mmCIF file of C-alpha atoms and ligand atoms in Angstrom:
data_model
loop_
_atom_site.group_PDB
_atom_site.id
_atom_site.type_symbol
_atom_site.label_atom_id
_atom_site.label_comp_id
_atom_site.label_asym_id
_atom_site.label_seq_id
_atom_site.Cartn_x
_atom_site.Cartn_y
_atom_site.Cartn_z
ATOM 1 C CA MET A 1 97.521 87.472 115.350
ATOM 2 C CA ARG A 2 97.980 88.879 112.368
ATOM 3 C CA LYS A 3 101.642 87.688 110.560
ATOM 4 C CA ILE A 4 104.298 90.095 109.580
ATOM 5 C CA GLN A 5 104.954 89.735 105.462
ATOM 6 C CA THR A 6 108.608 89.269 104.825
ATOM 7 C CA VAL A 7 110.565 88.697 101.672
ATOM 8 C CA LEU A 8 110.576 85.304 102.520
ATOM 9 C CA GLY A 9 106.895 84.588 103.776
ATOM 10 C CA PRO A 10 104.989 85.516 106.957
ATOM 11 C CA ILE A 11 106.070 85.098 110.437
ATOM 12 C CA ALA A 12 104.584 85.814 113.805
ATOM 13 C CA PRO A 13 104.781 89.447 115.534
ATOM 14 C CA GLU A 14 106.853 88.036 118.198
ATOM 15 C CA ASP A 15 109.609 86.598 115.628
ATOM 16 C CA LEU A 16 110.529 90.012 114.578
ATOM 17 C CA GLY A 17 112.702 90.371 116.993
ATOM 18 C CA MET A 18 115.135 93.155 117.312
ATOM 19 C CA THR A 19 114.575 95.395 114.155
ATOM 20 C CA LEU A 20 116.586 97.888 112.590
ATOM 21 C CA VAL A 21 113.311 99.954 111.125
ATOM 22 C CA HIS A 22 114.532 101.895 108.463
ATOM 23 C CA GLU A 23 117.487 100.797 106.356
ATOM 24 C CA HIS A 24 117.889 99.975 102.373
ATOM 25 C CA LEU A 25 119.703 97.205 100.662
ATOM 26 C CA ALA A 26 119.443 98.696 97.101
ATOM 27 C CA VAL A 27 118.271 102.269 96.060
ATOM 28 C CA GLY A 28 118.418 104.506 92.715
ATOM 29 C CA TYR A 29 117.120 107.745 92.262
ATOM 30 C CA PRO A 30 114.896 108.049 89.267
ATOM 31 C CA GLY A 31 117.281 108.764 86.321
ATOM 32 C CA TRP A 32 119.889 106.618 87.361
ATOM 33 C CA ASP A 33 119.725 104.101 84.332
ATOM 34 C CA CYS A 34 119.342 107.591 81.973
ATOM 35 C CA ASP A 35 123.062 108.135 82.951
ATOM 36 C CA PRO A 36 125.204 106.389 80.276
ATOM 37 C CA LEU A 37 128.152 106.618 82.720
ATOM 38 C CA SER A 38 126.144 104.254 85.516
ATOM 39 C CA ARG A 39 127.319 101.371 86.603
ATOM 40 C CA PRO A 40 125.832 97.721 84.887
ATOM 41 C CA TYR A 41 123.211 96.691 87.135
ATOM 42 C CA GLU A 42 124.637 93.589 88.566
ATOM 43 C CA ARG A 43 122.573 91.483 90.982
ATOM 44 C CA GLU A 44 124.994 89.374 92.543
ATOM 45 C CA LYS A 45 127.439 92.062 93.312
ATOM 46 C CA MET A 46 124.848 94.084 94.948
ATOM 47 C CA VAL A 47 124.036 91.175 97.174
ATOM 48 C CA LYS A 48 127.652 90.768 98.085
ATOM 49 C CA LEU A 49 127.569 94.720 99.138
ATOM 50 C CA CYS A 50 124.499 94.117 101.189
ATOM 51 C CA LEU A 51 125.684 91.328 102.928
ATOM 52 C CA ARG A 52 129.152 92.750 103.570
ATOM 53 C CA ALA A 53 127.602 96.083 104.795
ATOM 54 C CA LEU A 54 124.767 93.694 107.005
ATOM 55 C CA GLU A 55 126.296 90.781 107.977
ATOM 56 C CA PRO A 56 127.922 92.349 111.180
ATOM 57 C CA VAL A 57 124.521 93.515 112.926
ATOM 58 C CA LYS A 58 123.779 89.421 113.211
ATOM 59 C CA SER A 59 126.268 89.771 115.917
ATOM 60 C CA TYR A 60 124.505 92.477 118.020
ATOM 61 C CA GLY A 61 121.285 90.511 117.755
ATOM 62 C CA VAL A 62 119.486 91.666 115.314
ATOM 63 C CA LYS A 63 116.473 89.772 113.883
ATOM 64 C CA SER A 64 114.764 91.962 111.330
ATOM 65 C CA ILE A 65 115.689 94.767 108.850
ATOM 66 C CA ILE A 66 112.671 97.019 107.442
ATOM 67 C CA ASP A 67 113.811 97.718 103.839
ATOM 68 C CA ALA A 68 112.144 101.437 103.561
ATOM 69 C CA THR A 69 112.519 101.836 99.858
ATOM 70 C CA PRO A 70 109.209 102.641 98.323
ATOM 71 C CA LEU A 71 108.477 101.408 94.991
ATOM 72 C CA ASP A 72 109.861 104.082 92.888
ATOM 73 C CA LEU A 73 113.441 104.340 94.301
ATOM 74 C CA SER A 74 114.278 101.170 92.075
ATOM 75 C CA ARG A 75 113.360 98.906 95.085
ATOM 76 C CA ASP A 76 114.935 95.174 94.467
ATOM 77 C CA VAL A 77 113.273 92.249 96.246
ATOM 78 C CA GLU A 78 114.914 89.704 94.532
ATOM 79 C CA VAL A 79 118.000 91.027 95.936
ATOM 80 C CA MET A 80 116.406 91.348 99.540
ATOM 81 C CA LYS A 81 114.874 87.699 99.088
ATOM 82 C CA ASP A 82 118.572 86.555 98.415
ATOM 83 C CA VAL A 83 120.277 88.689 101.133
ATOM 84 C CA SER A 84 117.525 87.754 103.650
ATOM 85 C CA SER A 85 118.009 83.624 102.941
ATOM 86 C CA LYS A 86 121.546 83.613 102.762
ATOM 87 C CA MET A 87 121.877 85.897 106.045
ATOM 88 C CA GLN A 88 119.005 84.089 107.920
ATOM 89 C CA ILE A 89 117.452 87.401 108.897
ATOM 90 C CA HIS A 90 113.793 88.902 108.454
ATOM 91 C CA ILE A 91 113.653 91.511 105.955
ATOM 92 C CA VAL A 92 110.143 93.757 105.604
ATOM 93 C CA CYS A 93 109.888 95.273 102.216
ATOM 94 C CA SER A 94 108.059 97.993 101.616
ATOM 95 C CA THR A 95 105.219 99.565 98.987
ATOM 96 C CA GLY A 96 104.643 103.239 98.556
ATOM 97 C CA ARG A 97 106.238 106.365 96.764
ATOM 98 C CA TYR A 98 108.841 108.621 97.426
ATOM 99 C CA THR A 99 108.637 112.821 97.412
ATOM 100 C CA GLU A 100 107.389 114.427 94.262
ATOM 101 C CA GLU A 101 111.085 115.868 94.062
ATOM 102 C CA GLU A 102 113.004 112.690 94.124
ATOM 103 C CA GLY A 103 110.492 110.194 93.649
ATOM 104 C CA LYS A 104 109.200 108.343 90.057
ATOM 105 C CA TRP A 105 105.867 110.426 89.362
ATOM 106 C CA ALA A 106 106.246 111.498 85.507
ATOM 107 C CA TYR A 107 104.110 108.826 84.385
ATOM 108 C CA LEU A 108 101.429 109.779 86.555
ATOM 109 C CA LYS A 109 101.698 113.255 85.912
ATOM 110 C CA ALA A 110 101.680 112.754 82.148
ATOM 111 C CA ARG A 111 98.624 114.433 80.568
ATOM 112 C CA SER A 112 97.070 111.340 78.934
ATOM 113 C CA ARG A 113 97.377 109.442 82.177
ATOM 114 C CA SER A 114 95.721 112.240 84.144
ATOM 115 C CA LYS A 115 92.744 112.008 81.637
ATOM 116 C CA ILE A 116 91.963 108.195 82.247
ATOM 117 C CA GLY A 117 91.984 107.815 85.908
ATOM 118 C CA ASP A 118 92.528 110.008 88.967
ATOM 119 C CA LEU A 119 95.541 110.021 91.009
ATOM 120 C CA TYR A 120 94.499 108.721 94.369
ATOM 121 C CA THR A 121 92.492 105.680 93.003
ATOM 122 C CA GLU A 122 95.526 104.844 90.589
ATOM 123 C CA LEU A 123 97.851 105.110 93.420
ATOM 124 C CA TYR A 124 95.523 102.769 96.000
ATOM 125 C CA GLU A 125 95.138 100.480 93.433
ATOM 126 C CA GLY A 126 98.809 100.253 93.045
ATOM 127 C CA PHE A 127 99.757 99.672 96.840
ATOM 128 C CA MET A 128 96.546 97.123 97.093
ATOM 129 C CA LYS A 129 97.955 95.424 93.890
ATOM 130 C CA GLU A 130 101.427 94.773 95.312
ATOM 131 C CA ILE A 131 100.000 94.248 98.709
ATOM 132 C CA THR A 132 97.573 91.516 97.872
ATOM 133 C CA ASP A 133 99.160 89.805 94.739
ATOM 134 C CA GLY A 134 102.741 90.667 95.546
ATOM 135 C CA ILE A 135 105.477 92.875 93.669
ATOM 136 C CA GLY A 136 105.641 92.088 90.067
ATOM 137 C CA ARG A 137 106.175 88.503 89.625
ATOM 138 C CA SER A 138 107.757 87.807 92.662
ATOM 139 C CA GLY A 139 105.333 86.771 94.679
ATOM 140 C CA ILE A 140 106.961 88.814 97.384
ATOM 141 C CA ARG A 141 104.442 90.875 99.466
ATOM 142 C CA PRO A 142 105.231 94.242 101.303
ATOM 143 C CA GLY A 143 105.052 94.182 104.692
ATOM 144 C CA VAL A 144 104.719 98.134 105.259
ATOM 145 C CA ILE A 145 103.538 101.180 103.373
ATOM 146 C CA LYS A 146 106.199 104.125 103.082
ATOM 147 C CA VAL A 147 105.162 107.635 101.976
ATOM 148 C CA ALA A 148 106.878 110.917 102.046
ATOM 149 C CA THR A 149 106.946 114.457 102.003
ATOM 150 C CA GLY A 150 109.284 117.044 100.768
ATOM 151 C CA HIS A 151 110.770 120.314 102.791
ATOM 152 C CA GLY A 152 108.126 122.218 104.606
ATOM 153 C CA SER A 153 105.614 121.461 102.212
ATOM 154 C CA ILE A 154 103.092 118.297 101.597
ATOM 155 C CA SER A 155 102.391 118.834 97.733
ATOM 156 C CA PRO A 156 99.299 117.279 96.337
ATOM 157 C CA PHE A 157 100.997 114.277 94.917
ATOM 158 C CA GLU A 158 102.060 113.536 98.348
ATOM 159 C CA GLU A 159 98.877 113.885 99.706
ATOM 160 C CA ALA A 160 97.396 111.664 97.601
ATOM 161 C CA ALA A 161 99.986 109.208 98.120
ATOM 162 C CA LEU A 162 99.128 109.622 102.098
ATOM 163 C CA ARG A 163 95.677 109.468 101.374
ATOM 164 C CA ALA A 164 96.380 106.511 99.592
ATOM 165 C CA ALA A 165 98.252 104.755 101.750
ATOM 166 C CA ALA A 166 95.930 105.647 104.924
ATOM 167 C CA ARG A 167 93.265 103.575 102.785
ATOM 168 C CA ALA A 168 95.541 100.827 101.984
ATOM 169 C CA GLY A 169 96.687 100.499 105.559
ATOM 170 C CA ARG A 170 93.434 100.467 106.984
ATOM 171 C CA GLU A 171 92.127 97.967 104.861
ATOM 172 C CA THR A 172 95.080 95.793 104.970
ATOM 173 C CA GLY A 173 96.208 96.391 108.587
ATOM 174 C CA LEU A 174 99.777 97.203 107.223
ATOM 175 C CA PRO A 175 101.859 99.908 109.238
ATOM 176 C CA ILE A 176 102.402 103.199 107.271
ATOM 177 C CA ILE A 177 106.277 104.332 107.818
ATOM 178 C CA THR A 178 107.366 107.739 106.493
ATOM 179 C CA HIS A 179 110.010 110.028 104.982
ATOM 180 C CA THR A 180 109.874 113.591 106.350
ATOM 181 C CA GLU A 181 112.231 116.035 104.867
ATOM 182 C CA ASN A 182 114.966 116.618 107.729
ATOM 183 C CA GLY A 183 111.863 116.138 110.190
ATOM 184 C CA THR A 184 109.467 118.908 108.434
ATOM 185 C CA MET A 185 106.038 118.198 108.313
ATOM 186 C CA GLY A 186 105.859 115.671 110.883
ATOM 187 C CA PRO A 187 102.794 116.805 112.402
ATOM 188 C CA GLU A 188 101.001 117.644 109.176
ATOM 189 C CA GLN A 189 101.743 113.518 108.387
ATOM 190 C CA ALA A 190 100.631 112.247 111.643
ATOM 191 C CA ALA A 191 97.198 114.686 111.678
ATOM 192 C CA LEU A 192 96.359 113.611 108.070
ATOM 193 C CA LEU A 193 96.759 110.155 108.723
ATOM 194 C CA VAL A 194 95.026 109.655 111.776
ATOM 195 C CA GLY A 195 92.442 112.194 110.149
ATOM 196 C CA GLU A 196 92.175 109.151 107.372
ATOM 197 C CA GLY A 197 91.350 106.848 110.087
ATOM 198 C CA VAL A 198 95.053 104.837 110.380
ATOM 199 C CA ASN A 199 95.119 103.466 114.156
ATOM 200 C CA PRO A 200 98.135 106.012 115.485
ATOM 201 C CA GLU A 201 100.084 102.639 116.843
ATOM 202 C CA LYS A 202 100.609 101.691 113.286
ATOM 203 C CA ILE A 203 102.017 104.829 112.108
ATOM 204 C CA MET A 204 105.827 105.849 112.386
ATOM 205 C CA ILE A 205 106.681 109.213 111.422
ATOM 206 C CA GLY A 206 110.407 108.817 109.920
ATOM 207 C CA HIS A 207 113.493 111.101 109.918
ATOM 208 C CA MET A 208 112.126 113.234 113.106
ATOM 209 C CA CYS A 209 115.781 113.152 114.159
ATOM 210 C CA GLY A 210 116.471 115.710 111.724
ATOM 211 C CA ASN A 211 114.461 118.399 113.618
ATOM 212 C CA PRO A 212 116.540 119.481 116.673
ATOM 213 C CA SER A 213 113.529 120.864 118.551
ATOM 214 C CA ILE A 214 112.103 118.941 121.296
ATOM 215 C CA GLN A 215 108.817 120.847 121.435
ATOM 216 C CA TYR A 216 108.607 119.719 117.675
ATOM 217 C CA GLN A 217 108.896 116.210 118.689
ATOM 218 C CA MET A 218 106.409 116.326 121.248
ATOM 219 C CA ASN A 219 103.667 118.008 118.643
ATOM 220 C CA VAL A 220 104.366 114.706 116.768
ATOM 221 C CA LEU A 221 104.225 112.162 119.733
ATOM 222 C CA ASN A 222 101.043 113.957 121.001
ATOM 223 C CA LYS A 223 99.234 113.049 118.125
ATOM 224 C CA GLY A 224 99.602 109.502 119.153
ATOM 225 C CA VAL A 225 101.875 107.966 116.561
ATOM 226 C CA ASN A 226 105.566 106.442 116.724
ATOM 227 C CA ILE A 227 108.492 108.510 115.581
ATOM 228 C CA ALA A 228 111.765 107.266 114.412
ATOM 229 C CA PHE A 229 115.054 108.557 114.953
ATOM 230 C CA ASP A 230 116.383 106.965 112.081
ATOM 231 C CA ARG A 231 119.413 108.393 110.919
ATOM 232 C CA PHE A 232 122.361 108.047 113.057
ATOM 233 C CA GLY A 233 125.445 108.307 111.583
ATOM 234 C CA ILE A 234 124.180 111.168 109.026
ATOM 235 C CA GLU A 235 125.706 114.167 110.492
ATOM 236 C CA THR A 236 125.457 116.776 107.931
ATOM 237 C CA PHE A 237 122.445 118.601 109.264
ATOM 238 C CA VAL A 238 122.061 117.349 112.771
ATOM 239 C CA PRO A 239 124.897 116.093 114.965
ATOM 240 C CA ASP A 240 124.595 112.461 116.320
ATOM 241 C CA ARG A 241 125.011 114.554 119.927
ATOM 242 C CA VAL A 242 122.188 116.417 119.094
ATOM 243 C CA ARG A 243 119.853 113.216 118.663
ATOM 244 C CA ILE A 244 121.462 111.636 121.370
ATOM 245 C CA SER A 245 120.120 114.509 123.583
ATOM 246 C CA MET A 246 116.686 114.720 121.968
ATOM 247 C CA LEU A 247 116.331 111.203 122.675
ATOM 248 C CA VAL A 248 117.579 111.122 126.110
ATOM 249 C CA GLY A 249 115.150 113.685 127.089
ATOM 250 C CA LEU A 250 112.044 112.136 125.476
ATOM 251 C CA LEU A 251 113.134 108.931 126.991
ATOM 252 C CA GLY A 252 113.160 110.376 130.179
ATOM 253 C CA VAL A 253 109.781 111.993 130.007
ATOM 254 C CA GLY A 254 108.023 109.007 128.821
ATOM 255 C CA TYR A 255 107.906 108.641 125.538
ATOM 256 C CA THR A 256 109.972 105.334 125.664
ATOM 257 C CA GLY A 257 107.084 103.195 124.116
ATOM 258 C CA ARG A 258 106.969 105.547 120.935
ATOM 259 C CA ILE A 259 110.390 105.954 119.791
ATOM 260 C CA MET A 260 112.390 103.982 117.455
ATOM 261 C CA ILE A 261 115.835 103.855 116.050
ATOM 262 C CA SER A 262 117.801 102.852 112.701
ATOM 263 C CA HIS A 263 120.472 104.598 110.533
ATOM 264 C CA ASP A 264 118.992 104.648 107.220
ATOM 265 C CA PHE A 265 121.696 103.039 105.375
ATOM 266 C CA MET A 266 121.905 102.557 102.092
ATOM 267 C CA CYS A 267 123.752 99.259 100.930
ATOM 268 C CA CYS A 268 124.631 100.079 97.380
ATOM 269 C CA VAL A 269 123.076 102.981 95.167
ATOM 270 C CA SER A 270 122.609 102.438 91.239
ATOM 271 C CA GLY A 271 124.756 104.717 89.243
ATOM 272 C CA ARG A 272 128.038 105.977 88.242
ATOM 273 C CA GLY A 273 129.273 106.552 91.864
ATOM 274 C CA GLY A 274 131.977 108.602 92.501
ATOM 275 C CA ARG A 275 133.386 110.997 95.477
ATOM 276 C CA LEU A 276 131.718 112.771 98.103
ATOM 277 C CA PRO A 277 133.299 116.296 99.118
ATOM 278 C CA ASP A 278 135.673 116.003 102.052
ATOM 279 C CA GLU A 279 132.887 117.862 104.285
ATOM 280 C CA VAL A 280 130.325 115.053 103.750
ATOM 281 C CA THR A 281 132.743 112.519 103.860
ATOM 282 C CA GLN A 282 133.701 113.207 107.311
ATOM 283 C CA LYS A 283 130.076 114.055 108.627
ATOM 284 C CA THR A 284 129.419 110.161 107.494
ATOM 285 C CA ALA A 285 132.305 108.406 108.777
ATOM 286 C CA ARG A 286 130.588 106.143 111.583
ATOM 287 C CA TRP A 287 127.451 105.698 109.423
ATOM 288 C CA SER A 288 126.955 101.989 108.965
ATOM 289 C CA PRO A 289 124.393 99.684 110.015
ATOM 290 C CA THR A 290 126.172 98.916 113.307
ATOM 291 C CA HIS A 291 127.201 102.292 114.167
ATOM 292 C CA ILE A 292 123.912 102.184 116.917
ATOM 293 C CA PHE A 293 125.566 99.118 118.547
ATOM 294 C CA GLN A 294 129.194 100.481 118.613
ATOM 295 C CA ASP A 295 128.484 104.281 119.432
ATOM 296 C CA ILE A 296 124.744 105.261 119.960
ATOM 297 C CA ILE A 297 124.048 102.709 122.770
ATOM 298 C CA PRO A 298 126.994 103.488 124.812
ATOM 299 C CA ALA A 299 126.050 107.069 124.809
ATOM 300 C CA LEU A 300 122.601 106.632 125.684
ATOM 301 C CA LYS A 301 123.411 104.399 128.749
ATOM 302 C CA THR A 302 126.173 106.733 129.953
ATOM 303 C CA ALA A 303 123.330 109.241 129.606
ATOM 304 C CA GLY A 304 121.142 107.137 132.337
ATOM 305 C CA VAL A 305 119.018 104.938 129.454
ATOM 306 C CA THR A 306 118.590 101.451 130.674
ATOM 307 C CA ASP A 307 118.834 98.190 128.719
ATOM 308 C CA GLU A 308 115.210 97.658 128.863
ATOM 309 C CA GLN A 309 114.532 101.063 127.207
ATOM 310 C CA ILE A 310 116.644 100.140 124.496
ATOM 311 C CA GLN A 311 114.847 96.696 124.384
ATOM 312 C CA THR A 312 111.393 98.525 124.185
ATOM 313 C CA MET A 313 112.789 100.867 121.196
ATOM 314 C CA MET A 314 114.508 98.009 119.436
ATOM 315 C CA VAL A 315 112.336 94.934 119.918
ATOM 316 C CA ASP A 316 108.868 95.828 121.638
ATOM 317 C CA ASN A 317 108.190 98.951 119.573
ATOM 318 C CA PRO A 318 108.621 97.179 115.937
ATOM 319 C CA ARG A 319 106.444 94.614 116.899
ATOM 320 C CA ARG A 320 103.848 96.734 118.070
ATOM 321 C CA LEU A 321 104.141 98.663 114.979
ATOM 322 C CA PHE A 322 102.576 95.891 112.988
ATOM 323 C CA SER A 323 100.455 94.387 115.742
ATOM 324 C CA GLY A 324 99.074 97.592 116.613
ATOM 325 C CA GLU A 325 98.728 96.872 119.975
HETATM 326 ZN ZN1 ZN B 1 115.477 105.991 104.063
#
């Protein structure tokens, strides 16, 4: 059976265990390094912050974390490697690209560049370079491909990234995980990737819990793909109670085998930092890498969800995302 690439090397799919399928160790939005007031970039401090946030998940039985940071959000595989070996937890990192609005596209948009190569091919070659040779000189290879689209539309750049990811995924067997902006464009992402010949079992459409329509969730699921309710604790747009209601409903009508859960937590964010408005702070007060275990699983159980269903979402489905079976 095909091995799963982690930042410390390949593992067998059955060794993945309980998995948080969408979290972030270190993130930096493009331009943070142009802010003269940004904090210095200190890996040792970042590792400490990651360990402080993530260590508690081990007591709940988490064995693996997928870091969904694409290559253009200041992904740092050295931090991941250090955290993985210190914590003795598997970390799977991503290649891939973020949205046109918030990702790092300026280089590919530059007129001189667009005269040299075509976008789709350059994106594809970039993903393949990381998958086959490793990221930079680290020797670390990504285990998933992450792609993203904006709110309510897929730009030509994002579409090229999705198609390039589909080709790289098809050729290498790596799963494709996505960012949707508040759950919009989920059916379109799924249709595009499946249309490009990607095995639907190896696709996880992300942030679907941002869309409060059950019918919409089913429109995505009915394309044969997996979906992720991966923003538990971020209640700025959708309260967890709505997420839980939708999840209980979908589990109740037979979709347990195709839903995964996570937090989209960010252990450290580069830049100058600062205080968020009180309203945001209040609506993310429970957001942490253990929130699912402390608050969400008990609520699901109260609603009649079984231990077996939780095991399916957190252990079996992540394993199947990689194995495609
Ligand atoms: Zn994310």
